[in-house]
PDB file of C-alpha atoms and ligand atoms in Angstrom:
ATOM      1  CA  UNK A   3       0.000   0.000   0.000  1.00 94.00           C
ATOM      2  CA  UNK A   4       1.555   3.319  -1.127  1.00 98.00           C
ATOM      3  CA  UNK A   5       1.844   5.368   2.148  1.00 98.00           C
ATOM      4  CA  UNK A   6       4.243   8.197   3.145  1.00 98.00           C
ATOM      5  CA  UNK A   7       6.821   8.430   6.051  1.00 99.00           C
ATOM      6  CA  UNK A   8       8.864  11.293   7.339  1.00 99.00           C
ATOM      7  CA  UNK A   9      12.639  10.751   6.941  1.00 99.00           C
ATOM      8  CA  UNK A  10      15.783  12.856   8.648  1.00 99.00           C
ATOM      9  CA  UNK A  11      19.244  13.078   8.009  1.00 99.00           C
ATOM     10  CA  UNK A  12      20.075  14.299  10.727  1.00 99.00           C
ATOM     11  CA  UNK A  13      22.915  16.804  11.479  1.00 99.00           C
ATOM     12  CA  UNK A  14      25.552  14.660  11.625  1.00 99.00           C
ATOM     13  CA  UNK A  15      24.744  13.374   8.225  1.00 99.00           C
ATOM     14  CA  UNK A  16      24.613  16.627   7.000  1.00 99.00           C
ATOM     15  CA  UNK A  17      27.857  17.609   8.308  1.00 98.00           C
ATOM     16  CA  UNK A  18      29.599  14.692   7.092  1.00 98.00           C
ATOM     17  CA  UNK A  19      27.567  15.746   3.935  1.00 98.00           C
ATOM     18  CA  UNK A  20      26.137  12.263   3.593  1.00 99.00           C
ATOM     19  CA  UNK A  21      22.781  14.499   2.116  1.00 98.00           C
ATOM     20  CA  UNK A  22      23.021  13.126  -1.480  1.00 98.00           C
ATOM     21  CA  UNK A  23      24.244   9.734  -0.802  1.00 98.00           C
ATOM     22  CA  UNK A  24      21.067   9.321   1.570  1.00 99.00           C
ATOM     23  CA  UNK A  25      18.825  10.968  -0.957  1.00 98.00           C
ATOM     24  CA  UNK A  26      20.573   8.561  -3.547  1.00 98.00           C
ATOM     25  CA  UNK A  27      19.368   5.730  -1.865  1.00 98.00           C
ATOM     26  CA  UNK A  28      16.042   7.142  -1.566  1.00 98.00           C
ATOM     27  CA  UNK A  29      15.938   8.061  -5.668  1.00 98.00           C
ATOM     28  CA  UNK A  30      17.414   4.555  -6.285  1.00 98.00           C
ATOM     29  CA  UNK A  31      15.031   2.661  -4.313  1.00 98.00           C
ATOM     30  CA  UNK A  32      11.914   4.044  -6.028  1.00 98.00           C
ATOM     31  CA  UNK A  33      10.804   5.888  -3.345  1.00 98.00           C
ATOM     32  CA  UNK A  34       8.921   9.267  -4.528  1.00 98.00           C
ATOM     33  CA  UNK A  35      10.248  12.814  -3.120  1.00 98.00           C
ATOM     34  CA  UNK A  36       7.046  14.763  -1.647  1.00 98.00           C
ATOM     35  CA  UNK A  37       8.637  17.616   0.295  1.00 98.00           C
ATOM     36  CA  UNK A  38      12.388  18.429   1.259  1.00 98.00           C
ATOM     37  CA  UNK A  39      13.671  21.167   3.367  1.00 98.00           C
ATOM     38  CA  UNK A  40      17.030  21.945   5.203  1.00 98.00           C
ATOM     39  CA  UNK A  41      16.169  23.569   8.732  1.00 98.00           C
ATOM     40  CA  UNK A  42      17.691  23.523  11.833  1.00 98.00           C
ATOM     41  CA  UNK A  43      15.251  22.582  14.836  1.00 98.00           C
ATOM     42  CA  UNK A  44      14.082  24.609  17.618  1.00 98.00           C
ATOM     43  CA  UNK A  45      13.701  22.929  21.040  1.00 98.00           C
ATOM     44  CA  UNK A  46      10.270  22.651  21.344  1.00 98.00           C
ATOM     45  CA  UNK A  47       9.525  21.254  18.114  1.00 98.00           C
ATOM     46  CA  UNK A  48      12.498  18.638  18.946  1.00 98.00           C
ATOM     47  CA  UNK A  49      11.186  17.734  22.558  1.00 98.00           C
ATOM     48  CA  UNK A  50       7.689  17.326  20.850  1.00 98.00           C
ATOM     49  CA  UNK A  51       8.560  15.131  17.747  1.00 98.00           C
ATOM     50  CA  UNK A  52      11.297  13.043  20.282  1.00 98.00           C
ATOM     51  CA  UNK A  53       8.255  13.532  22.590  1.00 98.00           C
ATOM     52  CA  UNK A  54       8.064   9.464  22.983  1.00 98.00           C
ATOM     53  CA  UNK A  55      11.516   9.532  24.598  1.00 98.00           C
ATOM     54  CA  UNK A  56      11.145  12.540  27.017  1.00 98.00           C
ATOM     55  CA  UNK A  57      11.749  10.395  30.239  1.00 98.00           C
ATOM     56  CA  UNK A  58      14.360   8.517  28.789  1.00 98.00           C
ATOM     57  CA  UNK A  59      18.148   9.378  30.300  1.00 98.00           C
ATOM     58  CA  UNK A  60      19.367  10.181  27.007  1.00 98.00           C
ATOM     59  CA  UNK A  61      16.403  12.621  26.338  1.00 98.00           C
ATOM     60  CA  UNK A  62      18.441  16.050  26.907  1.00 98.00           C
ATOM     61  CA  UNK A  63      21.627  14.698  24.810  1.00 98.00           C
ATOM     62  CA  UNK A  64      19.046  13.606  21.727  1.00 98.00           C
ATOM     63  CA  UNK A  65      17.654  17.200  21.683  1.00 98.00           C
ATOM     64  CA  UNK A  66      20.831  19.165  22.023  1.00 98.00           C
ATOM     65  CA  UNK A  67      22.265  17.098  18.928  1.00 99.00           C
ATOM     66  CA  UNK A  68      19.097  17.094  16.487  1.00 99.00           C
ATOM     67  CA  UNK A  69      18.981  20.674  17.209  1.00 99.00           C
ATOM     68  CA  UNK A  70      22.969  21.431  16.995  1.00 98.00           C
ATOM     69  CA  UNK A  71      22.558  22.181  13.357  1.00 98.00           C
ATOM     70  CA  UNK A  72      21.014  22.132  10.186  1.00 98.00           C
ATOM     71  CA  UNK A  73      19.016  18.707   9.288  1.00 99.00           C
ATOM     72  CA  UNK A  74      17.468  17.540   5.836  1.00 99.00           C
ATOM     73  CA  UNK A  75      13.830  17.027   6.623  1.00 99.00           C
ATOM     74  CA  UNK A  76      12.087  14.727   4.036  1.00 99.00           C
ATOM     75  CA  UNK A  77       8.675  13.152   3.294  1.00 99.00           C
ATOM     76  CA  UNK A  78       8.648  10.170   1.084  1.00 99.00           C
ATOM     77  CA  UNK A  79       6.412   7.995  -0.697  1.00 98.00           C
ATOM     78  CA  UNK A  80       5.942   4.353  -2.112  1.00 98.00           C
ATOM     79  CA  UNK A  81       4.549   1.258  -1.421  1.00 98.00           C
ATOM     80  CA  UNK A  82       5.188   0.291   1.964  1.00 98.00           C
ATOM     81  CA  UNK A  83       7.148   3.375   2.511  1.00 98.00           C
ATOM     82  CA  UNK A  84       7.197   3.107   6.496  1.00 98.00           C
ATOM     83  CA  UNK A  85       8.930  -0.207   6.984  1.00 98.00           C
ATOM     84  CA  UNK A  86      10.838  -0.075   3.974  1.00 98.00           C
ATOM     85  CA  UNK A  87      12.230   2.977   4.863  1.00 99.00           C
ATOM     86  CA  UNK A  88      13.385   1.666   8.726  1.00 98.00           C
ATOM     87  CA  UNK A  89      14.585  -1.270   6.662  1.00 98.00           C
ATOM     88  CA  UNK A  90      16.516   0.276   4.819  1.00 99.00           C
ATOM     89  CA  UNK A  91      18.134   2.524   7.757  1.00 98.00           C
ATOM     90  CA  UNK A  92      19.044  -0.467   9.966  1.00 98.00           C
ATOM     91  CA  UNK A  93      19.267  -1.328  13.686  1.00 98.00           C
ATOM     92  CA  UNK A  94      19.204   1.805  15.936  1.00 98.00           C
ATOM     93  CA  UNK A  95      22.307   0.881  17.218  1.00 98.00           C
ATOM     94  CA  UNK A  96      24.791   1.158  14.274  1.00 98.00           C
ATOM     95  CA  UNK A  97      26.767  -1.623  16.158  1.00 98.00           C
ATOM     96  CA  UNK A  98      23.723  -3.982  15.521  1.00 98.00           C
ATOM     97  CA  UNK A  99      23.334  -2.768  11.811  1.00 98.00           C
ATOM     98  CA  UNK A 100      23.801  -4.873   8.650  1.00 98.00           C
ATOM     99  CA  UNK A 101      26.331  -3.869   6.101  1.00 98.00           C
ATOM    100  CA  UNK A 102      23.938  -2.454   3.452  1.00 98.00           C
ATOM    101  CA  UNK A 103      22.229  -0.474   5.162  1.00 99.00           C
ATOM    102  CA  UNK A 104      22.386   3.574   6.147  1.00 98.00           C
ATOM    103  CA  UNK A 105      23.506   2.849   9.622  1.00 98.00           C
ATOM    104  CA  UNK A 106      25.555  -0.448   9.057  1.00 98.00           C
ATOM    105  CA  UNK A 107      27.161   1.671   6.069  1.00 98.00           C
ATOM    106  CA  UNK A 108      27.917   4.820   7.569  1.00 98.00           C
ATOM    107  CA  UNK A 109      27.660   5.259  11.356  1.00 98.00           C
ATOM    108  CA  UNK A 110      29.656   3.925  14.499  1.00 98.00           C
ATOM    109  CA  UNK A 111      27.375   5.487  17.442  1.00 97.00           C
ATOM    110  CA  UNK A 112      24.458   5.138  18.492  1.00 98.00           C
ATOM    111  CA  UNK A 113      23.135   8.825  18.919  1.00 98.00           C
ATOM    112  CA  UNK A 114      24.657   9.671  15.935  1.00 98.00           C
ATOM    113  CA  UNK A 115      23.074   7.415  13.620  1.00 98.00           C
ATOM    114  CA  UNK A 116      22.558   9.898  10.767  1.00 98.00           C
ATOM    115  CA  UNK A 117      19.386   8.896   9.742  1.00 98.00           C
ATOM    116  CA  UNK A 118      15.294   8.779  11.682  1.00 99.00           C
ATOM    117  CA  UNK A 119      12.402   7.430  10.403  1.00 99.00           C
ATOM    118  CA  UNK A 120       8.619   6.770  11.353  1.00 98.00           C
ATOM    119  CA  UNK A 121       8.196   3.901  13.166  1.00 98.00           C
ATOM    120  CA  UNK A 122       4.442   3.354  12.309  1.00 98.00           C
ATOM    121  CA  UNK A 123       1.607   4.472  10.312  1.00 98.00           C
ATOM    122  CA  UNK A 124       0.353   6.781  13.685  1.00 98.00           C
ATOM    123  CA  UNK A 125       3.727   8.083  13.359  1.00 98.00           C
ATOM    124  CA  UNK A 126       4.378   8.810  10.189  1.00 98.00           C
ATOM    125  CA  UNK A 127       1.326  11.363  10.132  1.00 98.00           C
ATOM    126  CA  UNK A 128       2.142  12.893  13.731  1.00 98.00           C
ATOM    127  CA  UNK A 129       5.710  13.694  12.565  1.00 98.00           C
ATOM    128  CA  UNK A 130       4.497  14.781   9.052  1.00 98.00           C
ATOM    129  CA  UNK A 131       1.703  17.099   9.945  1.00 98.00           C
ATOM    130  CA  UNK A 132       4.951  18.684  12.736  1.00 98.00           C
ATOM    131  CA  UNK A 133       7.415  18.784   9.888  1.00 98.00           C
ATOM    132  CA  UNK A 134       5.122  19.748   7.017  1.00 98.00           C
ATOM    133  CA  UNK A 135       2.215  21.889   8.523  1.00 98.00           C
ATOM    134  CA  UNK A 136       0.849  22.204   4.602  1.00 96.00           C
ATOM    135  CA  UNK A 137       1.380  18.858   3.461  1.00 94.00           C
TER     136      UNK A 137
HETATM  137  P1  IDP B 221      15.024   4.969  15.966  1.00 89.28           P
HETATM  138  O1  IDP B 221      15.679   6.269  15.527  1.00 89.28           O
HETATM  139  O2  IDP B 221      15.681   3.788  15.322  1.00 89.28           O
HETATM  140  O3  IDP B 221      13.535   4.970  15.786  1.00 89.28           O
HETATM  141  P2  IDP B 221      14.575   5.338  18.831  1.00 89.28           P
HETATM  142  O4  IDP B 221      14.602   4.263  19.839  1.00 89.28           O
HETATM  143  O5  IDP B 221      13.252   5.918  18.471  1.00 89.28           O
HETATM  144  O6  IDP B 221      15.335   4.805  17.517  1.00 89.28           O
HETATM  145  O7  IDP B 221      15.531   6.495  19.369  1.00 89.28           O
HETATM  146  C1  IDP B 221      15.528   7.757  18.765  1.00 89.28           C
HETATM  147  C2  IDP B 221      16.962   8.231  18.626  1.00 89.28           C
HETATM  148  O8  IDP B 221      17.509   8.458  19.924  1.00 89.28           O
HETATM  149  C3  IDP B 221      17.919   7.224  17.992  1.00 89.28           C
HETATM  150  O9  IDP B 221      17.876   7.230  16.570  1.00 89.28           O
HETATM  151  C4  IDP B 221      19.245   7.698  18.509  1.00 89.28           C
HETATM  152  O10 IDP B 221      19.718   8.858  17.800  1.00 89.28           O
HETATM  153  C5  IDP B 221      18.886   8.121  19.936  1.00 89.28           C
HETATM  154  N1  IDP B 221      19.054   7.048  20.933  1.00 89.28           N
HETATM  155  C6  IDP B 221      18.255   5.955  21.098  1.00 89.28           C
HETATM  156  N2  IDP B 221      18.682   5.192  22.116  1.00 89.28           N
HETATM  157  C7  IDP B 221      19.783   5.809  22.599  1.00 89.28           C
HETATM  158  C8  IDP B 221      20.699   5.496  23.668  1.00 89.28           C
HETATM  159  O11 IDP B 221      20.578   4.501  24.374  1.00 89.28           O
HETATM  160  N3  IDP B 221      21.730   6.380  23.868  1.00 89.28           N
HETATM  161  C9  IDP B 221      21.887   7.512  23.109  1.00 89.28           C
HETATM  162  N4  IDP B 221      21.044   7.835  22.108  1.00 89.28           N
HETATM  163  C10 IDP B 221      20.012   6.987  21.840  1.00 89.28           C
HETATM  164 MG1   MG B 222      12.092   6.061  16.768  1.00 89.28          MG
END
């Protein structure tokens, strides 16, 4: 089923400029491009759309580095898009991350993992509708 998800690279990706070799993998894929912005977060709108993890202990770290710079916000679409997309992204922990994928391919740590996406349909359209008021 064709459904969209909201994708990050987040800003260690786009410091290490790892923008167009993500987006590459996107293009390749088949995935379709619905909305693309570089924009670097506020804290509110980071505590809200990392609101899941606010009484985690690694809650204050996460928002001080997703809001440290600029990030590539991204909404995709295909079939499947959600879990394709995590698929294709990898374990969390780049440690536990296949070689092929975005993490397993290009990250050592775990908070800098240099790429976030929805984990569920429910999510997908909460993190779209904070990302992409107009979408
Ligand atoms: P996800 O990005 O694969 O969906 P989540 O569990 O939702 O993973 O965690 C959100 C983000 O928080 C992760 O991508 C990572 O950047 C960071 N994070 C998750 N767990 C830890 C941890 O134990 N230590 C430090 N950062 C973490
Ligand atoms: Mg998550």
């Amino acid at each position: 089923m064709s459904e969209r998800t909201l994708v990050l690279v987040k800003p260690d990706g786009v410091a290490r400029g790892l923008v167009g070799e993500v987006l590459k993998r996107i293009e390749t894929r088949g995935y379709k491009l619905v909305a693309l912005e570089l924009r670097t977060l506020d804290r509110a709108t980071a505590e809200n759309h990392y609101g899941e993890h606010s009484d985690k202990p690694f809650f204050k770290d996460l928002v001080d580095f997703i809001t440290s710079g600029p990030l590539l916000a991204a909404v995709i679409e295909g079939n499947d898009a959600i879990s394709g997309w995590r698929t294709m992204m990898g374990a969390t922990n780049p440690s536990n991350a296949v070689p092929g994928t975005i993490r397993g391919d290009l990250a050592t740590e775990m908070q800098n993992n240099v790429s976030h996406g929805s984990d569920s349909p429910e999510s997908a359209a909460r993190e779209i509708a904070l990302f992409f008021p107009n979408l």
